[in-house]
mmCIF file of N, CA and C in Angstrom:
data_model
loop_
_atom_site.group_PDB
_atom_site.id
_atom_site.type_symbol
_atom_site.label_atom_id
_atom_site.label_comp_id
_atom_site.label_asym_id
_atom_site.label_seq_id
_atom_site.Cartn_x
_atom_site.Cartn_y
_atom_site.Cartn_z
ATOM 1 N N MET V 1 -21.517 15.462 13.208
ATOM 2 C CA MET V 1 -22.233 14.722 12.184
ATOM 3 C C MET V 1 -22.153 13.238 12.532
ATOM 4 N N ASN V 2 -23.283 12.556 12.460
ATOM 5 C CA ASN V 2 -23.283 11.136 12.805
ATOM 6 C C ASN V 2 -22.829 10.280 11.618
ATOM 7 N N VAL V 3 -22.577 9.011 11.886
ATOM 8 C CA VAL V 3 -22.045 8.095 10.885
ATOM 9 C C VAL V 3 -23.000 7.939 9.711
ATOM 10 N N LEU V 4 -24.285 7.823 9.981
ATOM 11 C CA LEU V 4 -25.261 7.646 8.909
ATOM 12 C C LEU V 4 -25.263 8.862 7.972
ATOM 13 N N SER V 5 -25.224 10.050 8.528
ATOM 14 C CA SER V 5 -25.180 11.265 7.702
ATOM 15 C C SER V 5 -23.910 11.310 6.871
ATOM 16 N N SER V 6 -22.808 10.903 7.466
ATOM 17 C CA SER V 6 -21.534 10.873 6.735
ATOM 18 C C SER V 6 -21.616 9.937 5.539
ATOM 19 N N ILE V 7 -22.194 8.760 5.757
ATOM 20 C CA ILE V 7 -22.344 7.779 4.672
ATOM 21 C C ILE V 7 -23.260 8.329 3.585
ATOM 22 N N VAL V 8 -24.347 8.964 3.973
ATOM 23 C CA VAL V 8 -25.292 9.535 3.003
ATOM 24 C C VAL V 8 -24.602 10.593 2.151
ATOM 25 N N PHE V 9 -23.839 11.495 2.769
ATOM 26 C CA PHE V 9 -23.163 12.546 1.998
ATOM 27 C C PHE V 9 -22.054 11.971 1.115
ATOM 28 N N PHE V 10 -21.353 10.956 1.607
ATOM 29 C CA PHE V 10 -20.346 10.281 0.787
ATOM 30 C C PHE V 10 -21.001 9.692 -0.458
ATOM 31 N N LEU V 11 -22.119 8.969 -0.255
ATOM 32 C CA LEU V 11 -22.828 8.350 -1.389
ATOM 33 C C LEU V 11 -23.414 9.398 -2.322
ATOM 34 N N LEU V 12 -23.888 10.503 -1.763
ATOM 35 C CA LEU V 12 -24.384 11.604 -2.601
ATOM 36 C C LEU V 12 -23.269 12.130 -3.500
ATOM 37 N N GLY V 13 -22.083 12.290 -2.944
ATOM 38 C CA GLY V 13 -20.942 12.745 -3.739
ATOM 39 C C GLY V 13 -20.588 11.756 -4.827
ATOM 40 N N PHE V 14 -20.540 10.472 -4.476
ATOM 41 C CA PHE V 14 -20.154 9.435 -5.436
ATOM 42 C C PHE V 14 -21.206 9.267 -6.530
ATOM 43 N N VAL V 15 -22.435 8.991 -6.133
ATOM 44 C CA VAL V 15 -23.519 8.743 -7.099
ATOM 45 C C VAL V 15 -23.848 10.030 -7.857
ATOM 46 N N GLY V 16 -23.830 11.152 -7.147
ATOM 47 C CA GLY V 16 -24.104 12.424 -7.796
ATOM 48 C C GLY V 16 -23.133 12.706 -8.929
ATOM 49 N N MET V 17 -21.881 12.299 -8.767
ATOM 50 C CA MET V 17 -20.887 12.523 -9.817
ATOM 51 C C MET V 17 -21.213 11.735 -11.082
ATOM 52 N N GLU V 18 -21.805 10.573 -10.947
ATOM 53 C CA GLU V 18 -22.182 9.817 -12.153
ATOM 54 C C GLU V 18 -23.190 10.617 -12.969
ATOM 55 N N PHE V 19 -24.185 11.178 -12.308
ATOM 56 C CA PHE V 19 -25.209 11.944 -13.020
ATOM 57 C C PHE V 19 -24.667 13.300 -13.477
ATOM 58 N N PHE V 20 -23.893 13.952 -12.632
ATOM 59 C CA PHE V 20 -23.289 15.231 -12.980
ATOM 60 C C PHE V 20 -22.334 15.067 -14.162
ATOM 61 N N SER V 21 -21.491 14.043 -14.114
ATOM 62 C CA SER V 21 -20.525 13.853 -15.199
ATOM 63 C C SER V 21 -21.222 13.431 -16.491
ATOM 64 N N TRP V 22 -22.325 12.665 -16.395
ATOM 65 C CA TRP V 22 -23.109 12.329 -17.593
ATOM 66 C C TRP V 22 -23.601 13.617 -18.258
ATOM 67 N N PHE V 23 -24.178 14.506 -17.464
ATOM 68 C CA PHE V 23 -24.708 15.768 -17.980
ATOM 69 C C PHE V 23 -23.578 16.617 -18.596
ATOM 70 N N ILE V 24 -22.485 16.776 -17.866
ATOM 71 C CA ILE V 24 -21.349 17.562 -18.350
ATOM 72 C C ILE V 24 -20.784 16.945 -19.634
ATOM 73 N N HIS V 25 -20.667 15.616 -19.647
ATOM 74 C CA HIS V 25 -20.123 14.930 -20.811
ATOM 75 C C HIS V 25 -20.999 15.147 -22.042
ATOM 76 N N LYS V 26 -22.289 14.953 -21.874
ATOM 77 C CA LYS V 26 -23.197 15.047 -23.025
ATOM 78 C C LYS V 26 -23.397 16.482 -23.510
ATOM 79 N N TYR V 27 -23.630 17.390 -22.583
ATOM 80 C CA TYR V 27 -24.046 18.732 -22.987
ATOM 81 C C TYR V 27 -22.932 19.781 -22.984
ATOM 82 N N ILE V 28 -21.855 19.545 -22.280
ATOM 83 C CA ILE V 28 -20.764 20.513 -22.241
ATOM 84 C C ILE V 28 -19.568 20.005 -23.056
ATOM 85 N N MET V 29 -19.116 18.773 -22.751
ATOM 86 C CA MET V 29 -17.957 18.244 -23.475
ATOM 87 C C MET V 29 -18.286 17.982 -24.944
ATOM 88 N N HIS V 30 -19.476 17.488 -25.218
ATOM 89 C CA HIS V 30 -19.906 17.268 -26.599
ATOM 90 C C HIS V 30 -20.705 18.467 -27.091
ATOM 91 N N GLY V 31 -20.490 19.593 -26.469
ATOM 92 C CA GLY V 31 -21.128 20.853 -26.822
ATOM 93 C C GLY V 31 -20.077 21.934 -26.930
ATOM 94 N N PRO V 32 -20.230 22.993 -26.125
ATOM 95 C CA PRO V 32 -19.324 24.142 -26.265
ATOM 96 C C PRO V 32 -17.848 23.857 -25.963
ATOM 97 N N LEU V 33 -17.544 22.825 -25.187
ATOM 98 C CA LEU V 33 -16.139 22.526 -24.884
ATOM 99 C C LEU V 33 -15.598 21.328 -25.676
ATOM 100 N N TRP V 34 -16.215 21.066 -26.826
ATOM 101 C CA TRP V 34 -15.777 19.973 -27.682
ATOM 102 C C TRP V 34 -14.312 20.142 -28.093
ATOM 103 N N SER V 35 -13.859 21.365 -28.278
ATOM 104 C CA SER V 35 -12.477 21.589 -28.709
ATOM 105 C C SER V 35 -11.473 20.991 -27.717
ATOM 106 N N ILE V 36 -11.858 20.898 -26.451
ATOM 107 C CA ILE V 36 -11.008 20.259 -25.443
ATOM 108 C C ILE V 36 -11.244 18.751 -25.430
ATOM 109 N N HIS V 37 -12.514 18.347 -25.416
ATOM 110 C CA HIS V 37 -12.857 16.932 -25.277
ATOM 111 C C HIS V 37 -12.496 16.101 -26.502
ATOM 112 N N LYS V 38 -12.433 16.723 -27.678
ATOM 113 C CA LYS V 38 -12.162 15.940 -28.885
ATOM 114 C C LYS V 38 -10.808 15.245 -28.826
ATOM 115 N N THR V 39 -9.902 15.742 -27.976
ATOM 116 C CA THR V 39 -8.607 15.072 -27.843
ATOM 117 C C THR V 39 -8.771 13.664 -27.278
ATOM 118 N N HIS V 40 -9.875 13.407 -26.625
ATOM 119 C CA HIS V 40 -10.140 12.068 -26.095
ATOM 120 C C HIS V 40 -10.706 11.140 -27.166
ATOM 121 N N HIS V 41 -11.252 11.721 -28.222
ATOM 122 C CA HIS V 41 -11.846 10.920 -29.294
ATOM 123 C C HIS V 41 -10.902 10.733 -30.483
ATOM 124 N N THR V 42 -9.691 11.226 -30.366
ATOM 125 C CA THR V 42 -8.695 11.055 -31.419
ATOM 126 C C THR V 42 -7.423 10.486 -30.798
ATOM 127 N N ALA V 43 -6.617 9.862 -31.611
ATOM 128 C CA ALA V 43 -5.369 9.262 -31.114
ATOM 129 C C ALA V 43 -4.408 10.370 -30.675
ATOM 130 N N THR V 44 -3.783 10.155 -29.527
ATOM 131 C CA THR V 44 -2.789 11.110 -29.035
ATOM 132 C C THR V 44 -1.455 10.386 -28.907
ATOM 133 N N LYS V 45 -0.383 11.147 -29.048
ATOM 134 C CA LYS V 45 0.954 10.548 -29.001
ATOM 135 C C LYS V 45 1.478 10.406 -27.584
ATOM 136 N N GLY V 46 1.127 11.332 -26.718
ATOM 137 C CA GLY V 46 1.653 11.303 -25.363
ATOM 138 C C GLY V 46 0.705 10.630 -24.394
ATOM 139 N N PHE V 47 1.123 10.593 -23.146
ATOM 140 C CA PHE V 47 0.307 9.992 -22.089
ATOM 141 C C PHE V 47 -0.892 10.870 -21.763
ATOM 142 N N PHE V 48 -0.681 12.194 -21.752
ATOM 143 C CA PHE V 48 -1.746 13.124 -21.399
ATOM 144 C C PHE V 48 -2.434 13.643 -22.649
ATOM 145 N N GLU V 49 -3.686 14.059 -22.466
ATOM 146 C CA GLU V 49 -4.443 14.705 -23.535
ATOM 147 C C GLU V 49 -5.106 15.940 -22.934
ATOM 148 N N LEU V 50 -5.441 16.894 -23.757
ATOM 149 C CA LEU V 50 -6.042 18.126 -23.270
ATOM 150 C C LEU V 50 -7.314 17.840 -22.466
ATOM 151 N N ASN V 51 -8.025 16.793 -22.827
ATOM 152 C CA ASN V 51 -9.247 16.399 -22.131
ATOM 153 C C ASN V 51 -9.021 16.154 -20.641
ATOM 154 N N ASP V 52 -7.803 15.841 -20.238
ATOM 155 C CA ASP V 52 -7.496 15.588 -18.829
ATOM 156 C C ASP V 52 -7.746 16.802 -17.946
ATOM 157 N N VAL V 53 -7.880 17.969 -18.548
ATOM 158 C CA VAL V 53 -8.171 19.180 -17.771
ATOM 159 C C VAL V 53 -9.496 19.030 -17.016
ATOM 160 N N PHE V 54 -10.432 18.264 -17.558
ATOM 161 C CA PHE V 54 -11.710 18.052 -16.862
ATOM 162 C C PHE V 54 -11.497 17.313 -15.545
ATOM 163 N N SER V 55 -10.596 16.345 -15.533
ATOM 164 C CA SER V 55 -10.281 15.639 -14.288
ATOM 165 C C SER V 55 -9.680 16.583 -13.263
ATOM 166 N N LEU V 56 -8.848 17.496 -13.722
ATOM 167 C CA LEU V 56 -8.264 18.486 -12.812
ATOM 168 C C LEU V 56 -9.339 19.389 -12.210
ATOM 169 N N ILE V 57 -10.308 19.768 -13.016
ATOM 170 C CA ILE V 57 -11.403 20.621 -12.523
ATOM 171 C C ILE V 57 -12.221 19.882 -11.468
ATOM 172 N N PHE V 58 -12.624 18.646 -11.781
ATOM 173 C CA PHE V 58 -13.423 17.868 -10.826
ATOM 174 C C PHE V 58 -12.616 17.569 -9.569
ATOM 175 N N GLY V 59 -11.346 17.232 -9.754
ATOM 176 C CA GLY V 59 -10.478 16.949 -8.613
ATOM 177 C C GLY V 59 -10.281 18.163 -7.726
ATOM 178 N N THR V 60 -10.139 19.322 -8.333
ATOM 179 C CA THR V 60 -9.994 20.560 -7.565
ATOM 180 C C THR V 60 -11.234 20.830 -6.734
ATOM 181 N N ALA V 61 -12.396 20.629 -7.321
ATOM 182 C CA ALA V 61 -13.655 20.829 -6.580
ATOM 183 C C ALA V 61 -13.711 19.896 -5.372
ATOM 184 N N ALA V 62 -13.308 18.654 -5.554
ATOM 185 C CA ALA V 62 -13.312 17.684 -4.454
ATOM 186 C C ALA V 62 -12.345 18.100 -3.348
ATOM 187 N N VAL V 63 -11.150 18.530 -3.728
ATOM 188 C CA VAL V 63 -10.146 18.947 -2.742
ATOM 189 C C VAL V 63 -10.630 20.163 -1.959
ATOM 190 N N VAL V 64 -11.221 21.112 -2.651
ATOM 191 C CA VAL V 64 -11.745 22.306 -1.968
ATOM 192 C C VAL V 64 -12.808 21.909 -0.948
ATOM 193 N N LEU V 65 -13.719 21.023 -1.328
ATOM 194 C CA LEU V 65 -14.754 20.561 -0.386
ATOM 195 C C LEU V 65 -14.127 19.866 0.820
ATOM 196 N N ILE V 66 -13.152 19.019 0.568
ATOM 197 C CA ILE V 66 -12.496 18.303 1.668
ATOM 198 C C ILE V 66 -11.817 19.292 2.609
ATOM 199 N N ILE V 67 -11.092 20.243 2.061
ATOM 200 C CA ILE V 67 -10.389 21.231 2.894
ATOM 201 C C ILE V 67 -11.381 22.060 3.708
ATOM 202 N N LEU V 68 -12.473 22.485 3.065
ATOM 203 C CA LEU V 68 -13.460 23.303 3.776
ATOM 204 C C LEU V 68 -14.144 22.537 4.913
ATOM 205 N N GLY V 69 -14.258 21.229 4.767
ATOM 206 C CA GLY V 69 -14.981 20.448 5.763
ATOM 207 C C GLY V 69 -14.136 19.615 6.702
ATOM 208 N N VAL V 70 -12.811 19.634 6.537
ATOM 209 C CA VAL V 70 -11.964 18.722 7.306
ATOM 210 C C VAL V 70 -11.953 19.034 8.803
ATOM 211 N N ASN V 71 -12.014 20.290 9.192
ATOM 212 C CA ASN V 71 -11.943 20.621 10.625
ATOM 213 C C ASN V 71 -13.125 20.089 11.415
ATOM 214 N N SER V 72 -14.300 20.124 10.804
ATOM 215 C CA SER V 72 -15.480 19.656 11.528
ATOM 216 C C SER V 72 -16.033 18.340 10.973
ATOM 217 N N LEU V 73 -15.364 17.814 9.955
ATOM 218 C CA LEU V 73 -15.843 16.604 9.259
ATOM 219 C C LEU V 73 -17.324 16.735 8.906
ATOM 220 N N ASP V 74 -17.687 17.901 8.375
ATOM 221 C CA ASP V 74 -19.082 18.147 8.016
ATOM 222 C C ASP V 74 -19.393 17.597 6.625
ATOM 223 N N TYR V 75 -20.564 17.929 6.118
ATOM 224 C CA TYR V 75 -21.044 17.386 4.848
ATOM 225 C C TYR V 75 -20.089 17.665 3.689
ATOM 226 N N ARG V 76 -19.382 18.791 3.712
ATOM 227 C CA ARG V 76 -18.466 19.131 2.623
ATOM 228 C C ARG V 76 -17.326 18.115 2.537
ATOM 229 N N PHE V 77 -16.819 17.715 3.678
ATOM 230 C CA PHE V 77 -15.755 16.719 3.718
ATOM 231 C C PHE V 77 -16.217 15.417 3.078
ATOM 232 N N TRP V 78 -17.401 14.950 3.483
ATOM 233 C CA TRP V 78 -17.896 13.667 2.994
ATOM 234 C C TRP V 78 -18.318 13.730 1.530
ATOM 235 N N LEU V 79 -18.885 14.856 1.086
ATOM 236 C CA LEU V 79 -19.179 15.031 -0.342
ATOM 237 C C LEU V 79 -17.882 14.988 -1.146
ATOM 238 N N GLY V 80 -16.878 15.725 -0.678
ATOM 239 C CA GLY V 80 -15.577 15.743 -1.359
ATOM 240 C C GLY V 80 -14.937 14.374 -1.419
ATOM 241 N N LEU V 81 -15.068 13.617 -0.338
ATOM 242 C CA LEU V 81 -14.532 12.258 -0.317
ATOM 243 C C LEU V 81 -15.280 11.363 -1.310
ATOM 244 N N GLY V 82 -16.592 11.516 -1.408
ATOM 245 C CA GLY V 82 -17.384 10.752 -2.379
ATOM 246 C C GLY V 82 -16.988 11.085 -3.810
ATOM 247 N N ILE V 83 -16.784 12.369 -4.084
ATOM 248 C CA ILE V 83 -16.345 12.796 -5.417
ATOM 249 C C ILE V 83 -14.956 12.228 -5.707
ATOM 250 N N THR V 84 -14.087 12.234 -4.721
ATOM 251 C CA THR V 84 -12.748 11.673 -4.885
ATOM 252 C C THR V 84 -12.816 10.178 -5.176
ATOM 253 N N ALA V 85 -13.669 9.461 -4.462
ATOM 254 C CA ALA V 85 -13.822 8.018 -4.695
ATOM 255 C C ALA V 85 -14.340 7.754 -6.108
ATOM 256 N N TYR V 86 -15.257 8.588 -6.581
ATOM 257 C CA TYR V 86 -15.759 8.451 -7.948
ATOM 258 C C TYR V 86 -14.611 8.695 -8.931
ATOM 259 N N GLY V 87 -13.829 9.732 -8.686
ATOM 260 C CA GLY V 87 -12.698 10.036 -9.562
ATOM 261 C C GLY V 87 -11.699 8.901 -9.613
ATOM 262 N N PHE V 88 -11.441 8.272 -8.470
ATOM 263 C CA PHE V 88 -10.535 7.133 -8.433
ATOM 264 C C PHE V 88 -11.131 5.955 -9.206
ATOM 265 N N SER V 89 -12.423 5.713 -9.035
ATOM 266 C CA SER V 89 -13.103 4.648 -9.776
ATOM 267 C C SER V 89 -13.046 4.919 -11.273
ATOM 268 N N TYR V 90 -13.264 6.168 -11.646
ATOM 269 C CA TYR V 90 -13.194 6.578 -13.049
ATOM 270 C C TYR V 90 -11.804 6.295 -13.606
ATOM 271 N N PHE V 91 -10.785 6.697 -12.853
ATOM 272 C CA PHE V 91 -9.414 6.483 -13.295
ATOM 273 C C PHE V 91 -9.144 4.991 -13.504
ATOM 274 N N LEU V 92 -9.508 4.165 -12.546
ATOM 275 C CA LEU V 92 -9.271 2.725 -12.668
ATOM 276 C C LEU V 92 -10.033 2.114 -13.835
ATOM 277 N N LEU V 93 -11.328 2.385 -13.898
ATOM 278 C CA LEU V 93 -12.160 1.754 -14.923
ATOM 279 C C LEU V 93 -11.909 2.345 -16.302
ATOM 280 N N HIS V 94 -11.991 3.654 -16.408
ATOM 281 C CA HIS V 94 -11.911 4.307 -17.710
ATOM 282 C C HIS V 94 -10.484 4.381 -18.251
ATOM 283 N N ASP V 95 -9.581 4.912 -17.467
ATOM 284 C CA ASP V 95 -8.236 5.157 -17.972
ATOM 285 C C ASP V 95 -7.363 3.903 -17.998
ATOM 286 N N ILE V 96 -7.493 3.046 -17.003
ATOM 287 C CA ILE V 96 -6.631 1.858 -16.952
ATOM 288 C C ILE V 96 -7.279 0.655 -17.638
ATOM 289 N N LEU V 97 -8.484 0.275 -17.222
ATOM 290 C CA LEU V 97 -9.080 -0.953 -17.756
ATOM 291 C C LEU V 97 -9.647 -0.802 -19.164
ATOM 292 N N ILE V 98 -10.250 0.344 -19.477
ATOM 293 C CA ILE V 98 -10.855 0.501 -20.807
ATOM 294 C C ILE V 98 -9.845 1.050 -21.813
ATOM 295 N N HIS V 99 -9.232 2.184 -21.509
ATOM 296 C CA HIS V 99 -8.342 2.821 -22.487
ATOM 297 C C HIS V 99 -6.887 2.374 -22.386
ATOM 298 N N ARG V 100 -6.534 1.646 -21.342
ATOM 299 C CA ARG V 100 -5.187 1.104 -21.177
ATOM 300 C C ARG V 100 -4.109 2.194 -21.199
ATOM 301 N N ARG V 101 -4.410 3.332 -20.574
ATOM 302 C CA ARG V 101 -3.414 4.411 -20.515
ATOM 303 C C ARG V 101 -2.252 4.004 -19.619
ATOM 304 N N ILE V 102 -2.515 3.118 -18.704
ATOM 305 C CA ILE V 102 -1.458 2.476 -17.908
ATOM 306 C C ILE V 102 -1.621 0.991 -18.172
ATOM 307 N N LYS V 103 -0.556 0.355 -18.615
ATOM 308 C CA LYS V 103 -0.637 -1.058 -18.981
ATOM 309 C C LYS V 103 -0.918 -1.917 -17.745
ATOM 310 N N SER V 104 -1.867 -2.818 -17.899
ATOM 311 C CA SER V 104 -2.250 -3.711 -16.823
ATOM 312 C C SER V 104 -2.646 -5.049 -17.424
ATOM 313 N N LYS V 105 -2.318 -6.106 -16.729
ATOM 314 C CA LYS V 105 -2.727 -7.428 -17.187
ATOM 315 C C LYS V 105 -4.206 -7.674 -16.879
ATOM 316 N N GLN V 106 -4.723 -6.904 -15.939
ATOM 317 C CA GLN V 106 -6.112 -7.056 -15.520
ATOM 318 C C GLN V 106 -7.057 -6.599 -16.626
ATOM 319 N N LYS V 107 -8.021 -7.433 -16.946
ATOM 320 C CA LYS V 107 -9.053 -7.066 -17.913
ATOM 321 C C LYS V 107 -10.398 -7.245 -17.225
ATOM 322 N N PRO V 108 -11.306 -6.294 -17.459
ATOM 323 C CA PRO V 108 -12.629 -6.439 -16.838
ATOM 324 C C PRO V 108 -13.315 -7.705 -17.348
ATOM 325 N N SER V 109 -13.979 -8.403 -16.470
ATOM 326 C CA SER V 109 -14.749 -9.573 -16.895
ATOM 327 C C SER V 109 -16.060 -9.570 -16.140
ATOM 328 N N GLY V 110 -16.996 -10.275 -16.684
ATOM 329 C CA GLY V 110 -18.318 -10.337 -16.098
ATOM 330 C C GLY V 110 -19.289 -9.494 -16.904
ATOM 331 N N LYS V 111 -20.552 -9.779 -16.708
ATOM 332 C CA LYS V 111 -21.617 -9.146 -17.500
ATOM 333 C C LYS V 111 -21.622 -7.625 -17.336
ATOM 334 N N TYR V 112 -21.489 -7.149 -16.097
ATOM 335 C CA TYR V 112 -21.535 -5.710 -15.861
ATOM 336 C C TYR V 112 -20.364 -5.000 -16.528
ATOM 337 N N TRP V 113 -19.138 -5.465 -16.274
ATOM 338 C CA TRP V 113 -17.950 -4.808 -16.827
ATOM 339 C C TRP V 113 -17.919 -4.895 -18.346
ATOM 340 N N ASN V 114 -18.347 -6.031 -18.905
ATOM 341 C CA ASN V 114 -18.403 -6.150 -20.364
ATOM 342 C C ASN V 114 -19.416 -5.173 -20.950
ATOM 343 N N GLY V 115 -20.531 -4.983 -20.263
ATOM 344 C CA GLY V 115 -21.531 -4.009 -20.712
ATOM 345 C C GLY V 115 -20.981 -2.593 -20.699
ATOM 346 N N ILE V 116 -20.252 -2.263 -19.641
ATOM 347 C CA ILE V 116 -19.628 -0.935 -19.540
ATOM 348 C C ILE V 116 -18.640 -0.743 -20.698
ATOM 349 N N ALA V 117 -17.834 -1.749 -20.965
ATOM 350 C CA ALA V 117 -16.838 -1.652 -22.042
ATOM 351 C C ALA V 117 -17.517 -1.516 -23.402
ATOM 352 N N LYS V 118 -18.591 -2.281 -23.645
ATOM 353 C CA LYS V 118 -19.337 -2.176 -24.911
ATOM 354 C C LYS V 118 -19.902 -0.775 -25.090
ATOM 355 N N ALA V 119 -20.490 -0.245 -24.041
ATOM 356 C CA ALA V 119 -21.078 1.096 -24.115
ATOM 357 C C ALA V 119 -20.004 2.122 -24.432
ATOM 358 N N HIS V 120 -18.839 1.970 -23.834
ATOM 359 C CA HIS V 120 -17.768 2.936 -24.074
ATOM 360 C C HIS V 120 -17.235 2.809 -25.503
ATOM 361 N N ARG V 121 -17.136 1.587 -25.995
ATOM 362 C CA ARG V 121 -16.711 1.405 -27.397
ATOM 363 C C ARG V 121 -17.705 2.077 -28.339
ATOM 364 N N ASP V 122 -18.999 1.921 -28.063
ATOM 365 C CA ASP V 122 -20.014 2.579 -28.892
ATOM 366 C C ASP V 122 -19.882 4.098 -28.807
ATOM 367 N N HIS V 123 -19.566 4.599 -27.635
ATOM 368 C CA HIS V 123 -19.400 6.044 -27.479
ATOM 369 C C HIS V 123 -18.266 6.548 -28.369
ATOM 370 N N HIS V 124 -17.216 5.764 -28.512
ATOM 371 C CA HIS V 124 -16.047 6.188 -29.279
ATOM 372 C C HIS V 124 -16.125 5.840 -30.761
ATOM 373 N N LYS V 125 -17.228 5.251 -31.219
ATOM 374 C CA LYS V 125 -17.365 4.971 -32.649
ATOM 375 C C LYS V 125 -17.356 6.261 -33.456
ATOM 376 N N SER V 126 -17.783 7.329 -32.848
ATOM 377 C CA SER V 126 -17.770 8.626 -33.514
ATOM 378 C C SER V 126 -16.650 9.481 -32.933
ATOM 379 N N ASN V 127 -15.890 10.112 -33.818
ATOM 380 C CA ASN V 127 -14.888 11.054 -33.337
ATOM 381 C C ASN V 127 -15.339 12.490 -33.624
ATOM 382 N N GLN V 128 -16.639 12.622 -33.780
ATOM 383 C CA GLN V 128 -17.251 13.928 -34.017
ATOM 384 C C GLN V 128 -18.001 14.371 -32.771
ATOM 385 N N ARG V 129 -18.297 15.659 -32.699
ATOM 386 C CA ARG V 129 -19.023 16.207 -31.562
ATOM 387 C C ARG V 129 -20.403 15.569 -31.425
ATOM 388 N N ASP V 130 -21.086 15.405 -32.548
ATOM 389 C CA ASP V 130 -22.433 14.829 -32.547
ATOM 390 C C ASP V 130 -22.360 13.371 -32.986
ATOM 391 N N GLY V 131 -23.330 12.604 -32.576
ATOM 392 C CA GLY V 131 -23.404 11.218 -33.006
ATOM 393 C C GLY V 131 -22.939 10.205 -31.976
ATOM 394 N N SER V 132 -22.396 10.657 -30.862
ATOM 395 C CA SER V 132 -21.989 9.716 -29.821
ATOM 396 C C SER V 132 -23.191 9.266 -29.007
ATOM 397 N N VAL V 133 -23.063 8.125 -28.398
ATOM 398 C CA VAL V 133 -24.103 7.570 -27.526
ATOM 399 C C VAL V 133 -23.467 7.231 -26.187
ATOM 400 N N SER V 134 -24.268 6.914 -25.212
ATOM 401 C CA SER V 134 -23.809 6.399 -23.920
ATOM 402 C C SER V 134 -22.748 7.284 -23.266
ATOM 403 N N PHE V 135 -23.203 8.258 -22.506
ATOM 404 C CA PHE V 135 -22.302 9.241 -21.914
ATOM 405 C C PHE V 135 -21.942 8.944 -20.461
ATOM 406 N N GLY V 136 -22.538 7.912 -19.878
ATOM 407 C CA GLY V 136 -22.251 7.573 -18.492
ATOM 408 C C GLY V 136 -21.035 6.674 -18.374
ATOM 409 N N LEU V 137 -20.589 6.493 -17.154
ATOM 410 C CA LEU V 137 -19.472 5.577 -16.911
ATOM 411 C C LEU V 137 -19.968 4.307 -16.228
ATOM 412 N N LEU V 138 -20.653 4.454 -15.120
ATOM 413 C CA LEU V 138 -21.098 3.293 -14.339
ATOM 414 C C LEU V 138 -22.537 2.894 -14.634
ATOM 415 N N ILE V 139 -23.319 3.847 -15.153
ATOM 416 C CA ILE V 139 -24.713 3.576 -15.493
ATOM 417 C C ILE V 139 -24.862 3.772 -16.993
ATOM 418 N N VAL V 140 -25.132 2.681 -17.698
ATOM 419 C CA VAL V 140 -25.288 2.731 -19.151
ATOM 420 C C VAL V 140 -26.586 2.024 -19.519
ATOM 421 N N PRO V 141 -27.099 2.245 -20.749
ATOM 422 C CA PRO V 141 -28.355 1.606 -21.160
ATOM 423 C C PRO V 141 -28.315 0.078 -21.026
ATOM 424 N N PHE V 142 -29.451 -0.491 -20.703
ATOM 425 C CA PHE V 142 -29.568 -1.940 -20.491
ATOM 426 C C PHE V 142 -29.142 -2.754 -21.706
ATOM 427 N N LYS V 143 -29.294 -2.206 -22.900
ATOM 428 C CA LYS V 143 -28.976 -2.979 -24.109
ATOM 429 C C LYS V 143 -27.535 -3.480 -24.122
ATOM 430 N N TYR V 144 -26.643 -2.819 -23.402
ATOM 431 C CA TYR V 144 -25.241 -3.230 -23.401
ATOM 432 C C TYR V 144 -24.992 -4.446 -22.522
ATOM 433 N N PHE V 145 -25.984 -4.863 -21.782
ATOM 434 C CA PHE V 145 -25.820 -6.020 -20.906
ATOM 435 C C PHE V 145 -26.424 -7.288 -21.493
ATOM 436 N N SER V 146 -27.066 -7.163 -22.662
ATOM 437 C CA SER V 146 -27.633 -8.360 -23.306
ATOM 438 C C SER V 146 -26.556 -9.023 -24.131
ATOM 439 N N LYS V 147 -26.760 -10.292 -24.417
ATOM 440 C CA LYS V 147 -25.777 -11.031 -25.204
ATOM 441 C C LYS V 147 -25.785 -10.575 -26.651
ATOM 442 N N ARG V 148 -26.962 -10.132 -27.121
ATOM 443 C CA ARG V 148 -27.064 -9.646 -28.488
ATOM 444 C C ARG V 148 -26.586 -8.207 -28.563
ATOM 445 N N LYS V 149 -26.115 -7.800 -29.711
ATOM 446 C CA LYS V 149 -25.698 -6.404 -29.919
ATOM 447 C C LYS V 149 -26.737 -5.720 -30.750
#
């Protein structure tokens, strides 16, 4: 596999996860698997919440792809690496910077990061299955980037 193909499959894994996770979040987590996801919309006492099982599922899929493709460094390896990079980005942005599950002095700044944080706050205004908005992580509606609310 050439370098360009590797980059394309890596980006497909990364960008594809944004769209895949948006769909899963909106229609599965806020649908039939709400009983698991609702732990993310309510206060929890411990570090972990039942909702973290979704990260384990996505992470397992990425690891399986990497293992299947590691010998030949084929498309599966690069897709798995892209999914892993998305998962790491999700962990940093969502779990550390937005929800502060790990304490950090770093706070997101700038128009893009502030828009992401606003969209996520709006998503959490409802602790019910229905009524939430903005299901993406890195791609959110343009209205969150304007100065007006």
